[in-house]
Short mmCIF file of N, CA and C and ligand atoms in Angstrom, two decimals:
data_model
loop_
_atom_site.label_atom_id
_atom_site.label_comp_id
_atom_site.label_asym_id
_atom_site.label_seq_id
_atom_site.Cartn_x
_atom_site.Cartn_y
_atom_site.Cartn_z
N MET R 90 -78.05 7.59 96.73
CA MET R 90 -78.20 8.73 96.79
C MET R 90 -76.09 9.06 97.34
N SER R 91 -75.20 9.31 96.46
CA SER R 91 -73.76 9.41 96.26
C SER R 91 -73.27 9.66 97.75
N ASP R 92 -72.31 9.46 98.34
CA ASP R 92 -71.97 10.07 99.41
C ASP R 92 -70.58 11.13 99.03
N ALA R 93 -71.01 11.42 98.02
CA ALA R 93 -69.79 12.66 97.77
C ALA R 93 -69.88 13.85 98.61
N PRO R 94 -69.04 14.58 98.82
CA PRO R 94 -69.47 15.29 99.79
C PRO R 94 -69.95 16.90 98.58
N GLU R 95 -71.14 17.70 99.69
CA GLU R 95 -71.43 19.05 98.45
C GLU R 95 -70.65 19.53 98.33
N ARG R 96 -69.07 19.50 98.92
CA ARG R 96 -67.99 20.81 98.43
C ARG R 96 -66.76 20.70 99.08
N TRP R 97 -66.13 21.35 98.15
CA TRP R 97 -64.58 21.01 98.77
C TRP R 97 -64.40 20.88 100.59
N SER R 98 -63.35 20.50 101.04
CA SER R 98 -63.91 20.78 102.61
C SER R 98 -62.47 22.50 102.93
N LEU R 99 -63.04 22.81 103.93
CA LEU R 99 -61.90 23.82 103.95
C LEU R 99 -60.67 23.64 104.29
N PRO R 100 -59.52 22.86 104.84
CA PRO R 100 -58.84 23.41 104.00
C PRO R 100 -57.87 23.07 102.65
N GLN R 101 -58.89 22.72 101.95
CA GLN R 101 -59.04 22.48 100.37
C GLN R 101 -58.50 23.99 99.81
N ARG R 102 -59.76 24.15 100.18
CA ARG R 102 -60.45 25.84 99.95
C ARG R 102 -59.93 26.76 100.00
N ARG R 103 -59.22 26.31 101.31
CA ARG R 103 -57.92 27.47 102.39
C ARG R 103 -56.44 26.93 101.05
N LEU R 104 -56.67 26.30 100.64
CA LEU R 104 -55.23 26.09 99.99
C LEU R 104 -55.52 26.36 98.11
N HIS R 105 -56.52 26.11 97.66
CA HIS R 105 -56.68 26.86 96.31
C HIS R 105 -56.43 27.92 96.77
N ALA R 106 -57.43 28.67 97.35
CA ALA R 106 -57.02 29.75 97.37
C ALA R 106 -55.88 30.56 97.75
N TRP R 107 -55.07 30.29 98.50
CA TRP R 107 -53.61 30.72 98.81
C TRP R 107 -52.78 30.45 97.55
N GLY R 108 -52.81 29.18 97.08
CA GLY R 108 -52.29 28.51 95.84
C GLY R 108 -52.39 29.56 94.49
N ALA R 109 -53.93 29.78 94.60
CA ALA R 109 -53.97 31.34 92.87
C ALA R 109 -53.27 32.34 93.87
N VAL R 110 -52.95 32.30 94.74
CA VAL R 110 -52.75 33.89 95.03
C VAL R 110 -51.13 34.01 95.10
N LEU R 111 -50.31 32.81 95.90
CA LEU R 111 -48.87 33.12 95.50
C LEU R 111 -47.95 32.74 93.95
N VAL R 112 -49.77 31.82 93.13
CA VAL R 112 -48.46 31.77 91.68
C VAL R 112 -49.26 33.29 90.86
N VAL R 113 -49.59 33.80 90.98
CA VAL R 113 -49.45 35.60 91.06
C VAL R 113 -48.32 36.16 91.67
N LEU R 114 -47.80 35.88 92.84
CA LEU R 114 -47.77 37.04 93.42
C LEU R 114 -46.20 36.79 92.66
N THR R 115 -45.98 35.23 92.38
CA THR R 115 -44.01 34.84 92.21
C THR R 115 -44.43 35.00 90.79
N LEU R 116 -45.11 35.52 89.25
CA LEU R 116 -45.62 35.75 88.98
C LEU R 116 -44.58 37.28 88.38
N ALA R 117 -45.90 37.58 89.40
CA ALA R 117 -45.28 39.10 89.65
C ALA R 117 -43.66 39.21 90.11
N LEU R 118 -43.59 38.61 91.26
CA LEU R 118 -41.70 38.84 91.52
C LEU R 118 -41.17 38.43 89.40
N SER R 119 -41.08 37.48 89.23
CA SER R 119 -40.16 37.05 88.14
C SER R 119 -40.01 38.56 86.82
N LEU R 120 -41.18 38.60 86.74
CA LEU R 120 -41.33 40.26 86.05
C LEU R 120 -40.58 40.88 86.74
N ALA R 121 -40.48 41.47 87.81
CA ALA R 121 -39.60 42.16 88.40
C ALA R 121 -38.33 42.18 89.08
N MET R 122 -38.48 40.54 89.30
CA MET R 122 -36.23 40.08 89.45
C MET R 122 -36.05 40.48 88.00
N VAL R 123 -36.99 40.30 86.94
CA VAL R 123 -35.93 39.93 85.76
C VAL R 123 -35.43 42.25 84.98
N ALA R 124 -37.24 42.30 85.11
CA ALA R 124 -37.03 44.31 85.26
C ALA R 124 -35.41 44.83 86.03
N LEU R 125 -35.63 44.82 86.99
CA LEU R 125 -34.89 45.40 87.88
C LEU R 125 -33.16 45.41 87.64
N PRO R 126 -32.52 46.90 87.09
CA PRO R 126 -31.20 47.30 86.86
C PRO R 126 -30.40 46.80 87.51
N MET R 127 -29.38 46.76 87.23
CA MET R 127 -28.00 45.98 88.15
C MET R 127 -27.72 46.66 88.81
N SER R 128 -28.56 48.13 88.42
CA SER R 128 -28.01 49.47 89.50
C SER R 128 -28.79 49.02 90.69
N GLN R 129 -29.90 48.29 90.93
CA GLN R 129 -30.26 48.37 91.94
C GLN R 129 -29.98 46.58 92.87
N LEU R 130 -28.51 46.00 92.31
CA LEU R 130 -28.96 45.24 93.01
C LEU R 130 -28.93 44.38 93.99
N LEU R 131 -29.08 45.06 95.02
CA LEU R 131 -29.77 44.27 96.58
C LEU R 131 -31.38 43.94 96.02
N ALA R 132 -32.05 44.95 95.76
CA ALA R 132 -33.91 44.65 95.70
C ALA R 132 -34.06 43.94 94.33
N LYS R 133 -33.23 44.03 93.29
CA LYS R 133 -33.14 42.14 91.93
C LYS R 133 -32.62 41.33 93.34
N PHE R 134 -31.75 40.99 93.80
CA PHE R 134 -31.56 39.78 95.01
C PHE R 134 -32.44 39.16 95.60
N LEU R 135 -33.04 40.32 96.36
CA LEU R 135 -34.42 40.12 97.12
C LEU R 135 -35.76 39.91 96.38
N ALA R 136 -35.63 40.29 95.07
CA ALA R 136 -36.72 40.10 94.24
C ALA R 136 -36.44 38.89 93.83
N TYR R 137 -35.39 37.92 93.55
CA TYR R 137 -35.15 36.97 93.28
C TYR R 137 -35.53 35.74 93.78
N GLN R 138 -34.83 36.16 95.37
CA GLN R 138 -34.43 35.17 96.26
C GLN R 138 -35.98 34.80 96.90
N LEU R 139 -36.84 35.73 96.84
CA LEU R 139 -38.70 36.20 97.42
C LEU R 139 -39.60 34.83 95.99
N HIS R 140 -39.07 35.73 94.91
CA HIS R 140 -39.95 34.60 93.84
C HIS R 140 -39.51 33.22 94.08
N LYS R 141 -38.21 32.75 94.41
CA LYS R 141 -37.76 31.78 94.15
C LYS R 141 -37.98 30.80 95.45
N SER R 142 -38.26 32.05 96.75
CA SER R 142 -39.27 31.03 98.20
C SER R 142 -41.17 31.13 97.48
N PHE R 143 -41.69 31.94 97.38
CA PHE R 143 -43.32 31.33 96.81
C PHE R 143 -42.67 30.51 95.87
N GLY R 144 -41.95 30.43 94.71
CA GLY R 144 -42.53 29.34 94.19
C GLY R 144 -42.38 28.17 95.15
N LEU R 145 -41.84 27.76 95.72
CA LEU R 145 -40.66 26.83 96.30
C LEU R 145 -42.30 26.15 97.04
N LEU R 146 -42.99 27.00 97.72
CA LEU R 146 -44.43 27.54 98.74
C LEU R 146 -45.79 26.28 97.70
N VAL R 147 -45.44 27.49 96.68
CA VAL R 147 -46.62 26.84 95.36
C VAL R 147 -45.98 25.15 95.56
N LEU R 148 -44.84 24.80 94.85
CA LEU R 148 -44.82 23.42 95.31
C LEU R 148 -44.81 22.75 96.12
N ILE R 149 -44.71 22.78 97.51
CA ILE R 149 -45.22 22.46 98.68
C ILE R 149 -46.93 22.82 99.02
N LEU R 150 -47.67 23.81 98.74
CA LEU R 150 -48.72 24.07 98.81
C LEU R 150 -49.02 23.17 97.89
N THR R 151 -48.78 22.10 96.57
CA THR R 151 -49.44 22.15 96.17
C THR R 151 -49.00 20.11 96.10
N LEU R 152 -48.21 19.40 96.65
CA LEU R 152 -47.97 18.83 97.19
C LEU R 152 -49.46 18.18 98.37
N ALA R 153 -49.21 19.82 99.48
CA ALA R 153 -50.82 18.93 100.58
C ALA R 153 -51.90 18.54 99.14
N ARG R 154 -51.99 19.86 98.84
CA ARG R 154 -53.69 20.10 98.26
C ARG R 154 -53.22 17.98 97.82
N LEU R 155 -52.93 17.52 96.87
CA LEU R 155 -52.15 16.38 96.18
C LEU R 155 -53.30 15.66 96.61
N GLY R 156 -52.32 15.10 98.46
CA GLY R 156 -52.30 14.26 99.59
C GLY R 156 -54.12 14.69 99.81
N PHE R 157 -54.76 15.48 99.81
CA PHE R 157 -56.01 15.63 100.45
C PHE R 157 -56.93 15.23 98.63
N ARG R 158 -56.86 15.87 98.09
CA ARG R 158 -56.63 15.79 96.69
C ARG R 158 -57.26 14.26 96.79
N LEU R 159 -56.14 13.07 97.35
CA LEU R 159 -56.16 11.71 96.47
C LEU R 159 -57.14 10.87 97.40
N THR R 160 -56.97 11.37 99.20
CA THR R 160 -57.61 10.22 99.85
C THR R 160 -58.53 11.95 100.59
N ARG R 161 -59.65 12.04 99.67
CA ARG R 161 -60.52 12.53 99.82
C ARG R 161 -61.79 12.56 99.03
N ARG R 162 -63.27 11.94 99.04
CA ARG R 162 -63.92 12.57 97.31
C ARG R 162 -63.64 13.97 97.27
N ALA R 163 -64.46 14.18 95.59
CA ALA R 163 -64.40 15.81 95.24
C ALA R 163 -65.69 15.30 95.33
N PRO R 164 -66.16 17.00 95.36
CA PRO R 164 -68.15 17.32 95.31
C PRO R 164 -68.86 16.72 93.85
N GLU R 165 -69.13 16.58 93.54
CA GLU R 165 -69.30 16.46 92.06
C GLU R 165 -69.69 16.94 91.22
N LEU R 166 -69.30 17.45 90.29
CA LEU R 166 -69.56 18.32 89.03
C LEU R 166 -71.36 17.78 88.97
N THR R 167 -72.55 17.77 89.37
CA THR R 167 -73.92 18.40 89.41
C THR R 167 -73.68 19.57 88.39
N GLY R 168 -74.78 19.89 87.71
CA GLY R 168 -75.02 20.60 86.86
C GLY R 168 -74.32 20.97 84.97
N LEU R 169 -73.59 19.96 85.33
CA LEU R 169 -72.38 19.78 84.34
C LEU R 169 -72.80 18.73 82.91
N SER R 170 -73.00 18.53 82.23
CA SER R 170 -72.64 18.04 81.13
C SER R 170 -72.12 16.13 81.17
N PRO R 171 -72.02 14.93 81.28
CA PRO R 171 -70.69 14.84 80.93
C PRO R 171 -69.48 15.00 80.21
N ARG R 172 -69.12 15.42 79.10
CA ARG R 172 -68.44 15.65 78.91
C ARG R 172 -67.43 16.45 78.88
N THR R 173 -68.28 18.09 79.89
CA THR R 173 -68.07 18.93 80.39
C THR R 173 -67.18 19.07 81.28
N ARG R 174 -67.82 17.39 82.53
CA ARG R 174 -67.04 17.26 83.16
C ARG R 174 -66.22 16.27 83.50
N GLN R 175 -66.66 15.88 81.86
CA GLN R 175 -64.55 15.32 82.06
C GLN R 175 -63.37 16.06 81.19
N ALA R 176 -63.80 17.33 81.02
CA ALA R 176 -62.56 18.80 80.29
C ALA R 176 -62.23 18.96 81.38
N ALA R 177 -63.13 19.82 82.41
CA ALA R 177 -63.14 20.01 83.90
C ALA R 177 -62.50 19.24 84.16
N ARG R 178 -62.46 18.02 84.79
CA ARG R 178 -60.95 16.80 85.38
C ARG R 178 -60.13 16.78 84.60
N TRP R 179 -59.85 16.99 83.26
CA TRP R 179 -59.28 16.73 82.76
C TRP R 179 -58.06 17.95 82.73
N GLY R 180 -58.56 19.11 82.82
CA GLY R 180 -58.32 20.86 83.14
C GLY R 180 -57.19 20.89 84.71
N GLN R 181 -57.77 19.79 85.47
CA GLN R 181 -57.68 19.94 87.15
C GLN R 181 -56.01 19.08 86.99
N ALA R 182 -56.20 18.59 85.92
CA ALA R 182 -55.00 17.09 85.82
C ALA R 182 -53.90 18.06 85.57
N VAL R 183 -54.39 19.21 84.69
CA VAL R 183 -52.88 19.76 83.98
C VAL R 183 -52.67 20.82 85.09
N LEU R 184 -53.36 21.43 85.23
CA LEU R 184 -53.13 22.22 86.44
C LEU R 184 -52.37 22.07 87.54
N TYR R 185 -52.14 20.39 88.08
CA TYR R 185 -51.50 20.40 89.57
C TYR R 185 -50.70 20.49 88.34
N THR R 186 -49.96 19.51 87.65
CA THR R 186 -49.20 18.75 86.70
C THR R 186 -47.78 19.77 86.57
N LEU R 187 -48.72 21.07 85.95
CA LEU R 187 -48.49 21.97 85.75
C LEU R 187 -47.83 23.57 87.02
N LEU R 188 -48.64 22.65 88.48
CA LEU R 188 -48.08 22.59 89.73
C LEU R 188 -47.23 22.69 90.39
N LEU R 189 -46.98 21.31 89.86
CA LEU R 189 -45.66 20.87 89.81
C LEU R 189 -44.35 21.27 89.28
N VAL R 190 -44.46 20.68 88.27
CA VAL R 190 -43.63 20.73 87.39
C VAL R 190 -42.87 22.21 86.92
N VAL R 191 -43.82 23.50 87.39
CA VAL R 191 -43.33 24.44 87.17
C VAL R 191 -42.17 24.88 88.35
N PRO R 192 -42.82 24.86 89.23
CA PRO R 192 -41.36 25.21 90.30
C PRO R 192 -40.43 24.66 90.55
N LEU R 193 -40.35 22.86 90.04
CA LEU R 193 -39.44 21.91 89.96
C LEU R 193 -38.30 22.76 88.78
N LEU R 194 -39.01 22.50 87.71
CA LEU R 194 -37.69 23.54 86.58
C LEU R 194 -36.87 24.93 86.74
N GLY R 195 -37.98 25.84 87.25
CA GLY R 195 -37.21 26.70 88.19
C GLY R 195 -36.16 26.21 89.27
N TYR R 196 -36.86 25.41 90.22
CA TYR R 196 -35.47 24.81 90.99
C TYR R 196 -33.94 24.72 90.12
N LEU R 197 -34.62 23.61 89.02
CA LEU R 197 -33.41 23.63 88.32
C LEU R 197 -33.02 24.31 87.15
N THR R 198 -33.72 25.72 87.56
CA THR R 198 -32.58 26.72 86.75
C THR R 198 -32.00 27.41 87.67
N ALA R 199 -32.38 27.97 88.61
CA ALA R 199 -32.12 28.70 89.41
C ALA R 199 -30.37 27.77 89.96
N GLN R 200 -30.46 26.30 90.10
CA GLN R 200 -28.87 25.85 89.92
C GLN R 200 -27.72 25.77 88.95
N ALA R 201 -28.67 25.71 87.86
CA ALA R 201 -28.39 25.53 86.77
C ALA R 201 -27.40 27.16 85.97
N ALA R 202 -27.62 28.27 86.35
CA ALA R 202 -27.73 29.53 86.47
C ALA R 202 -26.43 29.50 86.88
N ALA R 203 -25.16 30.11 85.92
CA ALA R 203 -23.86 30.96 86.07
C ALA R 203 -24.38 31.74 87.18
N GLY R 204 -22.91 31.36 88.45
CA GLY R 204 -22.88 32.04 89.45
C GLY R 204 -22.44 30.87 90.81
N PRO R 205 -23.36 29.96 91.04
CA PRO R 205 -24.33 30.32 90.89
C PRO R 205 -25.38 31.09 91.68
N VAL R 206 -26.11 31.88 92.50
CA VAL R 206 -26.48 32.75 93.41
C VAL R 206 -26.92 31.44 94.04
N PRO R 207 -26.86 31.74 95.71
CA PRO R 207 -27.91 30.98 96.51
C PRO R 207 -29.06 30.41 96.47
N THR R 208 -29.97 29.59 96.86
CA THR R 208 -31.61 28.94 97.00
C THR R 208 -31.52 29.01 98.22
N THR R 209 -32.38 30.01 98.86
CA THR R 209 -32.85 30.23 99.47
C THR R 209 -34.30 30.24 100.30
N LEU R 210 -35.16 29.48 101.06
CA LEU R 210 -36.37 29.78 101.63
C LEU R 210 -36.43 31.27 102.67
N PHE R 211 -37.16 32.09 101.45
CA PHE R 211 -37.52 33.52 103.19
C PHE R 211 -35.81 33.90 103.02
N LEU R 212 -34.83 33.58 103.18
CA LEU R 212 -33.56 34.12 103.31
C LEU R 212 -32.46 33.60 104.53
N VAL R 213 -33.72 32.47 104.89
CA VAL R 213 -33.52 32.07 106.34
C VAL R 213 -33.43 30.40 105.90
N ILE R 214 -34.00 29.53 105.38
CA ILE R 214 -33.64 28.66 105.43
C ILE R 214 -32.89 28.01 104.12
N PRO R 215 -31.72 27.37 103.76
CA PRO R 215 -30.80 27.18 103.04
C PRO R 215 -31.39 26.36 102.40
N VAL R 216 -31.58 26.19 100.43
CA VAL R 216 -32.40 25.01 100.00
C VAL R 216 -31.17 24.78 99.52
N PRO R 217 -30.60 23.65 99.53
CA PRO R 217 -29.24 22.52 98.77
C PRO R 217 -29.84 22.47 96.75
N HIS R 218 -28.44 22.82 96.37
CA HIS R 218 -28.27 22.22 94.90
C HIS R 218 -27.73 21.32 94.56
N LEU R 219 -29.32 20.80 93.75
CA LEU R 219 -27.93 19.24 93.26
C LEU R 219 -27.34 19.01 92.20
N LEU R 220 -27.14 20.24 91.41
CA LEU R 220 -26.50 20.62 90.33
C LEU R 220 -25.76 21.84 90.58
N ASP R 221 -24.80 21.31 89.55
CA ASP R 221 -23.35 22.32 89.00
C ASP R 221 -23.85 23.32 87.94
N PRO R 222 -23.79 24.53 87.93
CA PRO R 222 -23.54 25.32 87.18
C PRO R 222 -23.14 24.74 85.64
N ASP R 223 -24.12 25.08 84.90
CA ASP R 223 -24.46 24.61 83.56
C ASP R 223 -24.98 24.91 82.20
N PRO R 224 -24.10 25.45 81.51
CA PRO R 224 -25.06 27.19 80.45
C PRO R 224 -25.60 26.67 80.06
N ALA R 225 -25.27 25.33 79.16
CA ALA R 225 -25.82 24.52 78.29
C ALA R 225 -27.44 24.33 78.54
N LEU R 226 -27.35 24.08 80.21
CA LEU R 226 -28.46 22.85 80.51
C LEU R 226 -30.21 24.30 80.64
N TYR R 227 -28.12 25.73 81.60
CA TYR R 227 -29.22 26.45 81.66
C TYR R 227 -30.12 27.34 80.63
N ALA R 228 -29.55 27.21 79.15
CA ALA R 228 -30.32 27.32 77.90
C ALA R 228 -31.40 26.79 78.15
N TRP R 229 -31.12 26.15 78.64
CA TRP R 229 -33.00 25.13 77.64
C TRP R 229 -33.76 25.00 78.66
N LEU R 230 -33.18 25.40 79.94
CA LEU R 230 -34.18 24.50 81.69
C LEU R 230 -34.91 26.00 81.63
N ARG R 231 -34.54 27.69 80.90
CA ARG R 231 -35.05 28.98 81.36
C ARG R 231 -36.14 28.92 80.58
N PRO R 232 -35.88 28.88 79.61
CA PRO R 232 -37.27 29.07 78.55
C PRO R 232 -37.95 27.89 79.07
N THR R 233 -37.70 27.00 79.30
CA THR R 233 -38.66 26.17 79.68
C THR R 233 -39.33 26.55 80.60
N HIS R 234 -38.20 26.54 81.80
CA HIS R 234 -39.53 26.78 82.65
C HIS R 234 -40.54 28.15 82.97
N GLN R 235 -40.17 29.14 81.74
CA GLN R 235 -40.84 30.50 81.35
C GLN R 235 -42.17 30.02 80.36
N ILE R 236 -41.89 29.57 79.40
CA ILE R 236 -43.17 28.91 78.47
C ILE R 236 -44.27 27.92 80.19
N ALA R 237 -43.24 26.99 80.02
CA ALA R 237 -44.70 26.88 81.26
C ALA R 237 -45.04 27.27 82.15
N ALA R 238 -44.54 28.49 82.80
CA ALA R 238 -44.78 29.47 83.52
C ALA R 238 -45.79 29.22 83.27
N TRP R 239 -46.37 30.39 82.00
CA TRP R 239 -46.97 31.02 81.17
C TRP R 239 -48.30 30.02 80.67
N SER R 240 -48.16 29.07 80.58
CA SER R 240 -48.53 27.99 79.84
C SER R 240 -50.17 27.77 81.41
N LEU R 241 -49.47 28.01 82.91
CA LEU R 241 -50.09 27.65 84.22
C LEU R 241 -50.50 28.59 83.79
N ILE R 242 -50.57 30.07 84.07
CA ILE R 242 -51.03 30.81 83.74
C ILE R 242 -52.31 31.45 83.36
N VAL R 243 -52.58 31.13 81.85
CA VAL R 243 -53.28 30.75 81.13
C VAL R 243 -54.03 29.88 81.36
N LEU R 244 -53.72 28.79 81.76
CA LEU R 244 -54.98 27.22 81.70
C LEU R 244 -55.43 28.04 83.22
N ALA R 245 -54.80 28.39 83.84
CA ALA R 245 -55.64 29.05 85.55
C ALA R 245 -56.42 30.00 85.09
N ALA R 246 -56.31 30.74 84.01
CA ALA R 246 -56.84 32.13 83.36
C ALA R 246 -58.32 31.74 83.30
N ALA R 247 -58.34 30.17 82.53
CA ALA R 247 -59.45 30.36 81.89
C ALA R 247 -60.59 29.27 82.69
N HIS R 248 -59.64 28.55 83.76
CA HIS R 248 -60.09 27.49 84.40
C HIS R 248 -61.03 28.87 85.27
N ALA R 249 -60.06 29.68 85.79
CA ALA R 249 -61.10 30.78 86.72
C ALA R 249 -62.75 31.46 85.37
N GLY R 250 -62.39 31.56 83.95
CA GLY R 250 -62.68 31.95 83.75
C GLY R 250 -63.92 30.97 83.28
N LEU R 251 -63.80 29.82 83.39
CA LEU R 251 -64.90 29.02 83.35
C LEU R 251 -66.18 28.46 83.84
N ALA R 252 -65.32 28.44 85.23
CA ALA R 252 -65.79 28.64 86.75
C ALA R 252 -67.11 28.97 86.74
N LEU R 253 -66.65 30.34 86.33
CA LEU R 253 -67.22 31.68 87.10
C LEU R 253 -68.68 32.21 85.00
N ARG R 254 -68.01 31.36 84.66
CA ARG R 254 -69.05 30.82 83.49
C ARG R 254 -70.78 30.06 84.13
N HIS R 255 -70.25 29.55 83.99
CA HIS R 255 -70.99 27.70 85.18
C HIS R 255 -71.94 28.01 86.56
N HIS R 256 -70.81 29.81 86.89
CA HIS R 256 -72.27 30.08 88.07
C HIS R 256 -73.39 30.83 87.83
N LEU R 257 -72.71 31.51 86.66
CA LEU R 257 -73.50 32.51 85.88
C LEU R 257 -75.16 31.87 85.44
N GLN R 258 -74.48 30.27 84.94
CA GLN R 258 -75.34 29.79 84.53
C GLN R 258 -75.99 28.70 85.21
N GLY R 259 -75.79 29.28 86.39
CA GLY R 259 -76.82 28.90 88.09
C GLY R 259 -76.20 27.93 88.30
N VAL R 260 -74.68 27.06 88.23
CA VAL R 260 -74.00 26.10 88.58
C VAL R 260 -73.00 26.19 89.16
N PRO R 261 -73.64 25.47 90.80
CA PRO R 261 -72.99 26.41 91.63
C PRO R 261 -71.16 26.27 92.18
N VAL R 262 -70.48 26.15 90.89
CA VAL R 262 -69.14 25.74 91.11
C VAL R 262 -68.15 26.75 91.88
N LEU R 263 -69.07 28.21 91.72
CA LEU R 263 -67.95 29.05 92.80
C LEU R 263 -68.00 28.32 94.36
N GLY R 264 -69.56 27.97 94.66
CA GLY R 264 -69.67 27.71 96.17
C GLY R 264 -69.12 26.72 96.53
N ARG R 265 -68.92 25.95 95.93
CA ARG R 265 -68.12 24.56 96.56
C ARG R 265 -66.71 24.81 96.48
N ILE R 266 -65.72 25.33 96.32
CA ILE R 266 -64.50 26.12 96.74
C ILE R 266 -64.41 27.62 97.51
N TRP R 267 -65.33 27.91 96.75
CA TRP R 267 -64.84 29.81 98.08
C TRP R 267 -65.60 29.81 98.57
N GLY R 268 -65.01 31.04 100.37
CA GLY R 268 -66.06 30.50 101.34
C GLY R 268 -65.78 30.25 101.94
C1 HEM D 1032 -45.58 28.25 90.42
C2 HEM D 1032 -44.54 29.34 90.03
C3 HEM D 1032 -43.73 29.90 89.27
C4 HEM D 1032 -43.90 31.25 88.34
C5 HEM D 1032 -44.83 31.21 87.97
C6 HEM D 1032 -42.38 30.90 87.78
C7 HEM D 1032 -42.36 32.12 86.73
C8 HEM D 1032 -41.24 32.76 86.27
C9 HEM D 1032 -41.54 33.19 85.34
C10 HEM D 1032 -41.99 33.95 84.06
C11 HEM D 1032 -40.32 33.37 84.82
C12 HEM D 1032 -39.40 34.30 83.54
C13 HEM D 1032 -39.25 35.54 84.00
C14 HEM D 1032 -39.39 36.63 82.67
O1 HEM D 1032 -37.73 36.40 82.28
O2 HEM D 1032 -39.94 37.21 81.81
C15 HEM D 1032 -38.76 32.61 85.53
C16 HEM D 1032 -37.91 33.00 85.79
C17 HEM D 1032 -36.59 32.00 86.45
N1 HEM D 1032 -38.05 31.98 87.39
FE1 HEM D 1032 -39.66 31.07 88.20
N2 HEM D 1032 -41.12 30.66 88.48
C18 HEM D 1032 -42.15 29.75 89.27
C19 HEM D 1032 -41.40 29.39 90.38
C20 HEM D 1032 -39.99 28.96 90.10
C21 HEM D 1032 -38.97 28.42 91.68
C22 HEM D 1032 -39.47 28.10 92.89
C23 HEM D 1032 -37.84 28.75 91.29
C24 HEM D 1032 -36.40 28.52 92.13
C25 HEM D 1032 -36.50 27.48 93.12
C26 HEM D 1032 -37.76 29.61 90.02
C27 HEM D 1032 -36.71 30.13 89.49
C28 HEM D 1032 -36.09 31.68 88.47
C29 HEM D 1032 -35.02 31.46 87.40
C30 HEM D 1032 -33.96 30.56 88.59
C31 HEM D 1032 -35.83 32.44 86.41
C32 HEM D 1032 -34.80 32.40 85.37
C33 HEM D 1032 -34.21 33.81 86.21
C34 HEM D 1032 -33.30 34.56 85.31
O3 HEM D 1032 -32.14 34.18 84.95
O4 HEM D 1032 -32.61 35.18 84.75
N3 HEM D 1032 -39.22 29.71 89.74
N4 HEM D 1032 -39.88 31.68 86.26
#
């Protein structure tokens, strides 16, 4: 009899749900911040600051999730074939990696950008910049951040779609992580 838990713990379920909402919110803010014209400077500035703030929250939350993930046993993926289990574990590992890398790339992009515009957490806590503005670095970091962000979104959508499919096939994966 395995001593793996039946489902993820309450903190892990909550962090998973908040993480999903924050990533979608940060993405929506990224599209708004770029689309807003310079004539609406205050709205554009606020969208940038909120994008960076929620993006940094994703980083903090992911570190907390990893803390739980590395110190508690995961529920067994019973009901799935060994190959599907392995693919699921790999998918989760890549998602965790992107949830760390995307905000870090964003943080570096914000520093390498011309100006630079200060980074704050919700306009209250100043976030230090470790790099000076660097146009060559920015020209590389910005598209890398953007491509990594969209890879995260596509992989997260596939992750959710597959979980739903397993659920509809009678495998209780959704019950382990939601609710
Ligand atoms: C999961 C978290 C994040 C996601 C999904 C995300 C997503 C994106 C996307 C999709 C873009 C490109 C927008 C476009 O051109 O259409 C972008 C740009 C950018 N992001 Fe993020 N981002 C995240 C976290 C962060 C963080 C933590 C920071 C900084 C602390 C940040 C700073 C930036 C900057 C500076 C740009 C470039 C803006 C510009 O030069 O116009 N991002 N982000």
